[in-house]
Tab-separated table of N, CA and C in Angstrom:
chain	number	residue	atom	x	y	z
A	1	UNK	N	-33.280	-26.895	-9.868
A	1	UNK	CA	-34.232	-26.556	-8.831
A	1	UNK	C	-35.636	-26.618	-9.429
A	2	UNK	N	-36.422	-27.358	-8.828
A	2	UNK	CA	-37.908	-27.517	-9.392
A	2	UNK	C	-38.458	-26.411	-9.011
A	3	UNK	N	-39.671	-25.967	-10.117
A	3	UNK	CA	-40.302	-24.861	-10.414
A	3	UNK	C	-41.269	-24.069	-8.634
A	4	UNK	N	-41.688	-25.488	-8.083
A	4	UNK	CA	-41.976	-25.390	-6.934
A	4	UNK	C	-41.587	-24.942	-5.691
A	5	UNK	N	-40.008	-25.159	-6.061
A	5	UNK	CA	-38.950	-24.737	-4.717
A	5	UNK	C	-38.731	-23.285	-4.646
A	6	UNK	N	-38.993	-22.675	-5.908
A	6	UNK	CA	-38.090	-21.408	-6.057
A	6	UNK	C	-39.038	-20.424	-4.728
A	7	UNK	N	-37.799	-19.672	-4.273
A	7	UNK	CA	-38.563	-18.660	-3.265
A	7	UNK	C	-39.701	-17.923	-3.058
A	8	UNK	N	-40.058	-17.509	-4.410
A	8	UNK	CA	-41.140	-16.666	-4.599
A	8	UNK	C	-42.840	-17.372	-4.139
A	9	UNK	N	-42.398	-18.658	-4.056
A	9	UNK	CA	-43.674	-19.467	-3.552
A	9	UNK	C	-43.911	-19.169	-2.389
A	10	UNK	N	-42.676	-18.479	-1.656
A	10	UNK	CA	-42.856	-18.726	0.117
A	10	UNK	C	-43.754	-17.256	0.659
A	11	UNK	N	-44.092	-16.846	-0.872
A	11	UNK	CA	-45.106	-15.770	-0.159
A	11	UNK	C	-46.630	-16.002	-0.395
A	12	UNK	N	-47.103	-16.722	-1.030
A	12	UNK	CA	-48.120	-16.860	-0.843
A	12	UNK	C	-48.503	-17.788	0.319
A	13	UNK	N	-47.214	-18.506	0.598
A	13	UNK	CA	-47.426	-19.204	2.019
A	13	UNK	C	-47.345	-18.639	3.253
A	14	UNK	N	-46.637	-17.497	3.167
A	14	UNK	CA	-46.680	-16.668	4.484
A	14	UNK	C	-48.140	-15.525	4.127
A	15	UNK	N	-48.837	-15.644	2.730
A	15	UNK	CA	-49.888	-14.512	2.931
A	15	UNK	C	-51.180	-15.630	3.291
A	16	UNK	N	-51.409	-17.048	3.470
A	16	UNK	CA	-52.218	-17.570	4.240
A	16	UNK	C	-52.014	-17.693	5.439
A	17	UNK	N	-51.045	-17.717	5.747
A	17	UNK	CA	-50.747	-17.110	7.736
A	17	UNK	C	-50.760	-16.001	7.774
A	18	UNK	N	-50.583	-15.338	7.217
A	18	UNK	CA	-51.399	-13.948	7.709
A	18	UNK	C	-52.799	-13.761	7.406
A	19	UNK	N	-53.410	-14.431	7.013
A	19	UNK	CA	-55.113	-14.467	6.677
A	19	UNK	C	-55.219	-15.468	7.528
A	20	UNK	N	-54.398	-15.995	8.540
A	20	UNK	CA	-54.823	-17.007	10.298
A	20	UNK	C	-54.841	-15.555	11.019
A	21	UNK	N	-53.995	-14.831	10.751
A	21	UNK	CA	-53.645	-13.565	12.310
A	21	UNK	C	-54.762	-12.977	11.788
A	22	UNK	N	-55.602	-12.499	10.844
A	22	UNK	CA	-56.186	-11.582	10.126
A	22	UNK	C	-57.466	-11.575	10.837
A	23	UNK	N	-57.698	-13.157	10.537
A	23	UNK	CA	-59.208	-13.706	10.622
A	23	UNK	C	-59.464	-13.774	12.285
A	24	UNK	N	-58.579	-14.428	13.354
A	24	UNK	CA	-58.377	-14.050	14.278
A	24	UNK	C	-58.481	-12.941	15.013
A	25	UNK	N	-57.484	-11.848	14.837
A	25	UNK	CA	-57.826	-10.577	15.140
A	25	UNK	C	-59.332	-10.617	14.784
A	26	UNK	N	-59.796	-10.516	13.730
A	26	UNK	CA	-61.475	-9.929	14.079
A	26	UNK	C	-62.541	-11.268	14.098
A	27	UNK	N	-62.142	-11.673	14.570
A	27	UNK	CA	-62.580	-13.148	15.245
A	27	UNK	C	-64.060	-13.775	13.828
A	28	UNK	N	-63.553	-13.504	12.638
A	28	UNK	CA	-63.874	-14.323	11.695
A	28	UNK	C	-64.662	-15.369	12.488
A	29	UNK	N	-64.311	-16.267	13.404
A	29	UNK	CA	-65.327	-17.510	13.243
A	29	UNK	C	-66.274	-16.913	14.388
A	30	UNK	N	-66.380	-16.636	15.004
A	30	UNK	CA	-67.283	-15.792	15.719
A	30	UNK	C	-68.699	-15.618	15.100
A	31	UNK	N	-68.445	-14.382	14.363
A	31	UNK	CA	-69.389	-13.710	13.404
A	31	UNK	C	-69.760	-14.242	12.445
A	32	UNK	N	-68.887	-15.324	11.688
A	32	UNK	CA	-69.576	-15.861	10.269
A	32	UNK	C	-69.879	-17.181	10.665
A	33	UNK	N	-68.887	-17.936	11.464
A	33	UNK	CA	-69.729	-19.249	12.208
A	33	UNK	C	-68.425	-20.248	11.479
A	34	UNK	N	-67.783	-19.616	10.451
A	34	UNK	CA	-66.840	-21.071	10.097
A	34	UNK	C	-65.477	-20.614	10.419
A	35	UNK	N	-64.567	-22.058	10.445
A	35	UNK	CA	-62.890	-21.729	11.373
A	35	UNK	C	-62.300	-21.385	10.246
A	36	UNK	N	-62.361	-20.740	9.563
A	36	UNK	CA	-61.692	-19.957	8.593
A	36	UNK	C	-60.676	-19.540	8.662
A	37	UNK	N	-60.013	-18.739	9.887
A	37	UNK	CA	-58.704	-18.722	10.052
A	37	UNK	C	-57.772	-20.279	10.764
A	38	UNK	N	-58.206	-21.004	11.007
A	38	UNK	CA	-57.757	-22.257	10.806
A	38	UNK	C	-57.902	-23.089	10.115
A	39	UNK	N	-58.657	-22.603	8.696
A	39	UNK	CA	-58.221	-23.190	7.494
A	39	UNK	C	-57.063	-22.734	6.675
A	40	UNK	N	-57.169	-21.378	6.570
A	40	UNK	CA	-55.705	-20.365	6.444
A	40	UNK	C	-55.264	-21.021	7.027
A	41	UNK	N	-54.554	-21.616	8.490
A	41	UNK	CA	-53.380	-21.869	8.595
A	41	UNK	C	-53.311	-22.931	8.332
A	42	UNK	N	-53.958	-23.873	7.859
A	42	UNK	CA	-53.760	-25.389	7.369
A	42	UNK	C	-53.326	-24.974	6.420
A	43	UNK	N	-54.021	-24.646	5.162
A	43	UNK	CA	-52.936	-24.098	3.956
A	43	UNK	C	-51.770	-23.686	4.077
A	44	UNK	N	-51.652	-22.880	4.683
A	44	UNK	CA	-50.298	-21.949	5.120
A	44	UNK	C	-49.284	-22.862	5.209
A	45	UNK	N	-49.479	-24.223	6.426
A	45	UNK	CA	-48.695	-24.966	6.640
A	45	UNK	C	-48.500	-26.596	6.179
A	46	UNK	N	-49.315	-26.534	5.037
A	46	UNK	CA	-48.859	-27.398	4.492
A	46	UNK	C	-48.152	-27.066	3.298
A	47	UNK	N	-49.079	-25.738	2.835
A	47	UNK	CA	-47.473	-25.272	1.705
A	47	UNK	C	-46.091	-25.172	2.294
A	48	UNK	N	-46.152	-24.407	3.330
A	48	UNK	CA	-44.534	-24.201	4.353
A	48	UNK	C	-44.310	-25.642	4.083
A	49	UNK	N	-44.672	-27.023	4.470
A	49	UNK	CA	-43.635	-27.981	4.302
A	49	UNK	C	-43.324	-27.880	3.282
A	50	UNK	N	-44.445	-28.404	2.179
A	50	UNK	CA	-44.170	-28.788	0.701
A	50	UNK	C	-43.077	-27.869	0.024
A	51	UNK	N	-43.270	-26.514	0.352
A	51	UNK	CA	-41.818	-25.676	-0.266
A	51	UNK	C	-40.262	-26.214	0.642
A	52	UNK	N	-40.076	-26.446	1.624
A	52	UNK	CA	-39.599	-26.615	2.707
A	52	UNK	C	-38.794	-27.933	2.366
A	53	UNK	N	-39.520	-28.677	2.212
A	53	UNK	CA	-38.887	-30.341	1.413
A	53	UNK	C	-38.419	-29.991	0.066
A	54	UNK	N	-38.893	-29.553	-1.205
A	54	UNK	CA	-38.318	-29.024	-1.731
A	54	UNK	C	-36.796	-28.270	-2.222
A	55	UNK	N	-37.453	-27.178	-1.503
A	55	UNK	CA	-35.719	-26.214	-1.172
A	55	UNK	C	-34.620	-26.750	-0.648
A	56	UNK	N	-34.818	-27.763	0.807
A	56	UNK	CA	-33.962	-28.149	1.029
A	56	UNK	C	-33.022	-29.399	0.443
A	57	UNK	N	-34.107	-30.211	-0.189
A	57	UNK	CA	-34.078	-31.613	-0.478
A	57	UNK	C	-32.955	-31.524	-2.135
A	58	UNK	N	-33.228	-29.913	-2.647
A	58	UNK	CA	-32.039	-29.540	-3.842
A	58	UNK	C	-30.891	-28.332	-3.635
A	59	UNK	N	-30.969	-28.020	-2.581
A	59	UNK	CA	-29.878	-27.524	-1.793
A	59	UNK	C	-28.707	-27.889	-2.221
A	60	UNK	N	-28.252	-29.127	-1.842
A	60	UNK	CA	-27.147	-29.945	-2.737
A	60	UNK	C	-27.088	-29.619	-3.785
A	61	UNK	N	-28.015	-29.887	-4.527
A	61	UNK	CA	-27.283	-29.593	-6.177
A	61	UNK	C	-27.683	-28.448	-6.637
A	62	UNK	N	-28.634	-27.252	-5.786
A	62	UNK	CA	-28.485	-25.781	-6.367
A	62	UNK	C	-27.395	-24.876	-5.534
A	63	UNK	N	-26.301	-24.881	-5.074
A	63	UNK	CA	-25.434	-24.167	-4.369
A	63	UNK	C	-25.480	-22.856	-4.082
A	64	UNK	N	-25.967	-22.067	-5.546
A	64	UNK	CA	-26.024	-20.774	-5.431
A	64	UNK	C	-27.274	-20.010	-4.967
A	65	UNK	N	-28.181	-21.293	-3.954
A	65	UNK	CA	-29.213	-20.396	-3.356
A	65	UNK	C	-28.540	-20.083	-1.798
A	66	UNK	N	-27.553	-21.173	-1.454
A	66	UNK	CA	-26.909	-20.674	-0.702
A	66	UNK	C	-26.519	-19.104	-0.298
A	67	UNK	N	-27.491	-18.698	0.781
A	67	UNK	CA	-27.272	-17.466	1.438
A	67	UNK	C	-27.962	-16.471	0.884
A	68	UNK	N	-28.627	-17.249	-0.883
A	68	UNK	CA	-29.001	-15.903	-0.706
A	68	UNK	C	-30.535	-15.572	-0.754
A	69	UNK	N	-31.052	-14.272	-0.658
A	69	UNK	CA	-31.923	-13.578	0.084
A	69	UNK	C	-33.074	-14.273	0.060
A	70	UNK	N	-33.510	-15.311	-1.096
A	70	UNK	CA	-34.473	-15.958	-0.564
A	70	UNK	C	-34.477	-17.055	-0.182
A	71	UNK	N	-33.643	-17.911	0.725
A	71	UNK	CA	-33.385	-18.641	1.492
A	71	UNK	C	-33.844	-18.031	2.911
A	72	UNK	N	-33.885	-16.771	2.797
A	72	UNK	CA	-34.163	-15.891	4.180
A	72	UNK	C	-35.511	-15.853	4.570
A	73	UNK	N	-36.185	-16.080	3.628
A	73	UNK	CA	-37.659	-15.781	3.321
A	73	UNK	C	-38.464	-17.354	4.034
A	74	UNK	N	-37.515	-18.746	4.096
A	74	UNK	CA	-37.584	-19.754	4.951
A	74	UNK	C	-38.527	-19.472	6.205
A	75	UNK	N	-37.929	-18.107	7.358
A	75	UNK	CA	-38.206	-17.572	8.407
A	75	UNK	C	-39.501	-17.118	8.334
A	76	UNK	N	-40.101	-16.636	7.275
A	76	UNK	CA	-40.834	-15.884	7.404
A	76	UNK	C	-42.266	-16.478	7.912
A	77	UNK	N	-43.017	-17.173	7.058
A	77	UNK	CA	-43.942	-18.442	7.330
A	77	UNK	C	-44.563	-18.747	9.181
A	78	UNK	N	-43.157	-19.578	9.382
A	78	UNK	CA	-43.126	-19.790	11.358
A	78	UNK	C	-42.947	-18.733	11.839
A	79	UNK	N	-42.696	-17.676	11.718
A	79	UNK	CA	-42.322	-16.560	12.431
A	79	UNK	C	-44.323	-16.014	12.479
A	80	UNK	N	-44.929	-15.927	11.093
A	80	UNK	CA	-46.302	-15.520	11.464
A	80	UNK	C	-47.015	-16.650	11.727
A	81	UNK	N	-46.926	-17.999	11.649
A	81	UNK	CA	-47.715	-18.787	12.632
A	81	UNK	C	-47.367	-19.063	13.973
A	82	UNK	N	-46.287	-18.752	14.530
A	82	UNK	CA	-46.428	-18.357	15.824
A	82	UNK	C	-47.531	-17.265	16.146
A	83	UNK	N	-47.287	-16.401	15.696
A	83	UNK	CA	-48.061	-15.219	15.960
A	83	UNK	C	-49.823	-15.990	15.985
A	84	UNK	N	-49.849	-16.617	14.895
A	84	UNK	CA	-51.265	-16.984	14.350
A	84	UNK	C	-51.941	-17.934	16.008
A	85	UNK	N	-50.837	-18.858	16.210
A	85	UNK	CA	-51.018	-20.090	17.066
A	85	UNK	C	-50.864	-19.323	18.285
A	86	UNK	N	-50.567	-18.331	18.715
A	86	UNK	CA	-50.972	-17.635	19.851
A	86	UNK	C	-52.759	-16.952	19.868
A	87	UNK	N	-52.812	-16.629	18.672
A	87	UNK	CA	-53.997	-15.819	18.799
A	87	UNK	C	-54.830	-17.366	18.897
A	88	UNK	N	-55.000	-18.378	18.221
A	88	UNK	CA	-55.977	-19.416	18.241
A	88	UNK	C	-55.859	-19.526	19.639
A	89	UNK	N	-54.991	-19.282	20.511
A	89	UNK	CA	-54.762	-19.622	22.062
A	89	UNK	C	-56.480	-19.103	23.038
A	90	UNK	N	-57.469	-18.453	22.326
A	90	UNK	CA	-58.398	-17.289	22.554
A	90	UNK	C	-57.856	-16.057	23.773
A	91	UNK	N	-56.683	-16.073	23.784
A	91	UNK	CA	-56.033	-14.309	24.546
A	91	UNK	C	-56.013	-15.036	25.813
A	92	UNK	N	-55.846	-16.317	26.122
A	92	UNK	CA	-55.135	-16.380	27.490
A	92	UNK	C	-53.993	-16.238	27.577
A	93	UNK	N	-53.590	-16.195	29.023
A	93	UNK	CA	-52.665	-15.294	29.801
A	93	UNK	C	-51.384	-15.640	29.265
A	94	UNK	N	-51.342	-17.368	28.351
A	94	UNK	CA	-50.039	-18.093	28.489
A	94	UNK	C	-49.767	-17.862	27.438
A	95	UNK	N	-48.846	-18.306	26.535
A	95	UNK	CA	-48.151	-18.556	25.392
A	95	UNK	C	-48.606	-20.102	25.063
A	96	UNK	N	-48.892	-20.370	23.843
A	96	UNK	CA	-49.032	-21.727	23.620
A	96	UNK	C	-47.712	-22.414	23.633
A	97	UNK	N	-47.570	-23.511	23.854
A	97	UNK	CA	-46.815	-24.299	23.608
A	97	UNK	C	-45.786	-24.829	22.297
A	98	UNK	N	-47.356	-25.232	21.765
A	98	UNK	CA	-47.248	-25.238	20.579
A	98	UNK	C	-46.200	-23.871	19.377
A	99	UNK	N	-47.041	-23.073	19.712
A	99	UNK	CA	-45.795	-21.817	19.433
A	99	UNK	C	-44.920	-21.772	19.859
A	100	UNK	N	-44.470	-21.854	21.509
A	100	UNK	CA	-43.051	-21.988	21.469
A	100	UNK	C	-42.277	-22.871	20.847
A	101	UNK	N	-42.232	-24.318	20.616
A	101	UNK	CA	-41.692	-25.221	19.457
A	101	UNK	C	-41.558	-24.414	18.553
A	102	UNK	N	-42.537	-23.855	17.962
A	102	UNK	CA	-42.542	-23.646	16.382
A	102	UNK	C	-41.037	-22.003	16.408
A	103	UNK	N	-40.926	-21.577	17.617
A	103	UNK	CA	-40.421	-20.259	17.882
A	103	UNK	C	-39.174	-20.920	17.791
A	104	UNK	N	-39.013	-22.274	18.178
A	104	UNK	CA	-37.561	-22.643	18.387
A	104	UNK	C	-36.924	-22.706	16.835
A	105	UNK	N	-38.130	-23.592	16.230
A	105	UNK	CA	-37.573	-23.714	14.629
A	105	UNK	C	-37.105	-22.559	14.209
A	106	UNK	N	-38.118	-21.468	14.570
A	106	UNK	CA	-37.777	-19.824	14.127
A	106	UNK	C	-36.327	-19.963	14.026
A	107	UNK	N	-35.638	-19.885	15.319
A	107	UNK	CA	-34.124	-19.163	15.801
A	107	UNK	C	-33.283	-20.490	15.564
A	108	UNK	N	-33.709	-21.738	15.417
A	108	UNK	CA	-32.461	-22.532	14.500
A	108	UNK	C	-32.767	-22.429	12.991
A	109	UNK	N	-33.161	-22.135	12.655
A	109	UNK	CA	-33.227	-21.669	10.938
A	109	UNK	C	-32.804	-20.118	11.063
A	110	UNK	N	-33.361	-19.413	11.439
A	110	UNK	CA	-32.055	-18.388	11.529
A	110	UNK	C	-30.679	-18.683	11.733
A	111	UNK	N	-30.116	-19.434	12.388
A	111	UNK	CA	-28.975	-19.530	12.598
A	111	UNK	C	-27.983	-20.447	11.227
A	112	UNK	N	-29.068	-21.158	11.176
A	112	UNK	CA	-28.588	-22.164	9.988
A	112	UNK	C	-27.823	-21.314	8.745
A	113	UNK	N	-28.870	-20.656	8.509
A	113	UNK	CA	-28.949	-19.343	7.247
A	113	UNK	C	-28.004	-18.514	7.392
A	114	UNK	N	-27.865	-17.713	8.718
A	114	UNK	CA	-26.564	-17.026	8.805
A	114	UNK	C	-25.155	-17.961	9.012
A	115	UNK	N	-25.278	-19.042	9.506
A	115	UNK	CA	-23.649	-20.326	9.182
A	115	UNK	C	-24.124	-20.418	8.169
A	116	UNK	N	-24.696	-20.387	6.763
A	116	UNK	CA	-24.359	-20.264	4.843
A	116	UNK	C	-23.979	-18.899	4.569
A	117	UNK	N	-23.950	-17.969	5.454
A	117	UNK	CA	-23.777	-16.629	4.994
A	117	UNK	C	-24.174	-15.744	4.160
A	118	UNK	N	-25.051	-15.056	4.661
A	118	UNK	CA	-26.039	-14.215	3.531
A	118	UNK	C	-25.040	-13.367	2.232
A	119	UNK	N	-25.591	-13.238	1.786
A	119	UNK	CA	-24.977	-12.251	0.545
A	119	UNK	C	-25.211	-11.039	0.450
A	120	UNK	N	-25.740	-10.463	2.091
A	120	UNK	CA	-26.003	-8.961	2.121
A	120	UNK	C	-24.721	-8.043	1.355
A	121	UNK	N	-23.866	-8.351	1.423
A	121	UNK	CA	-22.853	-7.093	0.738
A	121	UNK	C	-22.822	-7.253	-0.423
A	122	UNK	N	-23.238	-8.348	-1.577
A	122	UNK	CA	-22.979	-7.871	-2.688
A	122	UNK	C	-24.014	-7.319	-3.650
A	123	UNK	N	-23.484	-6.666	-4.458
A	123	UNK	CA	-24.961	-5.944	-5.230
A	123	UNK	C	-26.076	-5.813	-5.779
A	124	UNK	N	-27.164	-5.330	-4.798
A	124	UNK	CA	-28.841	-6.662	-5.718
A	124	UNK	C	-28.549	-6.566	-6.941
A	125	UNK	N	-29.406	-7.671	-7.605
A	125	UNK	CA	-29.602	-8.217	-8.707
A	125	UNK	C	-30.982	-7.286	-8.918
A	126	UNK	N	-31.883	-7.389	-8.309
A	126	UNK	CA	-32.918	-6.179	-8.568
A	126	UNK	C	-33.397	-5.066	-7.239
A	127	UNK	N	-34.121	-4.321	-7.549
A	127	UNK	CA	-34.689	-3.292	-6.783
A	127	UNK	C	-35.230	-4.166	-5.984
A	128	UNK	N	-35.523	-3.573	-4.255
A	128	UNK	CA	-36.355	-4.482	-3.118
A	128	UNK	C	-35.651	-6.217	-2.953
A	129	UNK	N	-34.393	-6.397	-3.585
A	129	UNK	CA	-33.606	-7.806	-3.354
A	129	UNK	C	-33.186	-7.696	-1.571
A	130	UNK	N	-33.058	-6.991	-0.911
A	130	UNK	CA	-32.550	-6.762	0.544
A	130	UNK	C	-33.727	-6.983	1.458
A	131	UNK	N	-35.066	-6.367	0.869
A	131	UNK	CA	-36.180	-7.035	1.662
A	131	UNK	C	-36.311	-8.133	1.909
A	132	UNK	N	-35.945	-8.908	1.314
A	132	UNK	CA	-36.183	-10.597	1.854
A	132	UNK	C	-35.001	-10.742	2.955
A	133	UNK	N	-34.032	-10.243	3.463
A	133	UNK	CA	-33.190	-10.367	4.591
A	133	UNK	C	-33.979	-9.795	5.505
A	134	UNK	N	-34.474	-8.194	5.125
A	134	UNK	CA	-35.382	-7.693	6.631
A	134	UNK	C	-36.771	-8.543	6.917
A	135	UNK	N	-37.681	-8.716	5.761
A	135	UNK	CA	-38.908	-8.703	6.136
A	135	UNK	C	-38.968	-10.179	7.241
A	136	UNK	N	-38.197	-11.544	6.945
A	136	UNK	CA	-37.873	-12.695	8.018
A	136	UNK	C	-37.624	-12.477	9.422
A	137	UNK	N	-36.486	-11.287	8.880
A	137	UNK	CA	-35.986	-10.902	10.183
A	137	UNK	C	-37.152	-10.410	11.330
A	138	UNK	N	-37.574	-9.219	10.826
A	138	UNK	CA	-38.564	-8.637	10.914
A	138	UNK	C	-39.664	-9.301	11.972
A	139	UNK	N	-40.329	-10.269	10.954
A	139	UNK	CA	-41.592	-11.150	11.300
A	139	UNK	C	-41.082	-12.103	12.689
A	140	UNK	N	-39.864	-12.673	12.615
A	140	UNK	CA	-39.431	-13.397	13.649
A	140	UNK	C	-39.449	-12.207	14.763
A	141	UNK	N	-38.663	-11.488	14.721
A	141	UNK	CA	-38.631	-9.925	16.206
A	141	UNK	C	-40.169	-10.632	16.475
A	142	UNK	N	-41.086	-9.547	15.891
A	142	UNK	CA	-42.423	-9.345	16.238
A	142	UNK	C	-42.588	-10.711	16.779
A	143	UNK	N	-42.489	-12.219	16.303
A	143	UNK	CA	-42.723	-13.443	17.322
A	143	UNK	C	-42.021	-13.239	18.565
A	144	UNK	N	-40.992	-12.832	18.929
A	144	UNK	CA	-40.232	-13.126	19.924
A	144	UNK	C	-40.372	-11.984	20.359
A	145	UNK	N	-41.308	-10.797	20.390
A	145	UNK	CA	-41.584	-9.688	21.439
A	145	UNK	C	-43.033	-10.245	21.931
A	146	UNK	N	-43.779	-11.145	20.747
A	146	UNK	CA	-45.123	-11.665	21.490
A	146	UNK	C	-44.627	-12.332	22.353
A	147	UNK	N	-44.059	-13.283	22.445
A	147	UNK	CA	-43.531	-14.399	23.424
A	147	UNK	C	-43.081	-13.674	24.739
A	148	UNK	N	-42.436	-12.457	24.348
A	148	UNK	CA	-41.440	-11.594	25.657
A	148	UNK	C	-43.047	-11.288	26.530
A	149	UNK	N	-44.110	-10.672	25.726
A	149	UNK	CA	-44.638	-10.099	26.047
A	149	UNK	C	-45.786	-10.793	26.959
A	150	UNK	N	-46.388	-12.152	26.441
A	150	UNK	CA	-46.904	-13.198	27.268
A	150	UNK	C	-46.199	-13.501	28.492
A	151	UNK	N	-45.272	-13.830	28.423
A	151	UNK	CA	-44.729	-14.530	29.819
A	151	UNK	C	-44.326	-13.812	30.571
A	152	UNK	N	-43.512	-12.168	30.206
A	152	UNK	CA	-43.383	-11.308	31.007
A	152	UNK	C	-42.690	-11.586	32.432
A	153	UNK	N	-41.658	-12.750	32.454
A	153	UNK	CA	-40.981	-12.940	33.173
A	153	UNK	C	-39.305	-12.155	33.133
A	154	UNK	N	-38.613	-12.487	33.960
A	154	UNK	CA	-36.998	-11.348	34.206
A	154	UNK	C	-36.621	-11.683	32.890
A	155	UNK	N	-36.476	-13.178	32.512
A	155	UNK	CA	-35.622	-13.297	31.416
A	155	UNK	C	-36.177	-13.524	29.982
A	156	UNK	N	-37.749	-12.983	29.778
A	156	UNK	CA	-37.747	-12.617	27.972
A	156	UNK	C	-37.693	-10.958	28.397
A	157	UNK	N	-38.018	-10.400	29.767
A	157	UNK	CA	-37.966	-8.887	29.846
A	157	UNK	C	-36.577	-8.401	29.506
């Protein structure tokens, strides 16, 4: 597995999508004049591929990342640029589009991950090893209560 793939990269890629929701929320380009939180998410998402091609592309010949916890951490990334790509929406009424796609990737990569079968039952290897199952989890909910919460129709209610 190249030095690049390993999981621990996928957080500095999910902490430039969260410096898109960040800058957003207090409307960064507003006040300082540059798109700053849509430079965050350009970073954000071009690391998400580059790790993304990676991980998957040695999948095959690393087996034993299979299922586990940071394979989970995959989710995490799209789960806060949804969030991000709603707020660039400037707070209209709709849901972007664009986010919903990206919401879909959300819940087939979840699914993918749970058909490899996580390795929640056997015994971390270190302290905070189980956080990477919640915090994905986690970040995806919060996308898919924004989404419930935009459209506010019978069936995300």
């Amino acid at each position: 597995l190249r030095k690049e793939s390993k999981p621990q990269f996928l957080m500095s890629t999910v902490g430039w999508l969260f410096l898109a929701v960040i800058g957003q929320s207090y409307q960064i380009k507003m006040y300082w004049g540059i798109g700053l939180p849509q430079m965050c998410f350009g970073a954000g998402f071009i690391l998400y591929i580059d790790v993304m091609v990676f991980i998957l592309s040695n999948l095959s010949t690393n087996l034993g990342m299979k299922g586990s916890p940071g394979m989970f951490l995959l989710v995490a990334p799209p789960s806060v640029a949804v969030v991000s790509l709603d707020l660039f929406n400037n707070g209209a009424s709709e849901f972007s589009e664009t986010a919903e796609m990206l919401l879909g990737w959300v819940y087939i990569l979840l699914v993918l991950l749970l058909c490899m079968g996580p390795r929640i039952w056997k015994e971390p290897s270190v302290l905070g090893e189980y956080w990477a199952y919640v915090f994905p989890v986690v970040s995806a909910t919060t996308a898919t209560i924004r989404y419930a919460t935009a459209l506010e129709t019978s069936a995300t209610q």
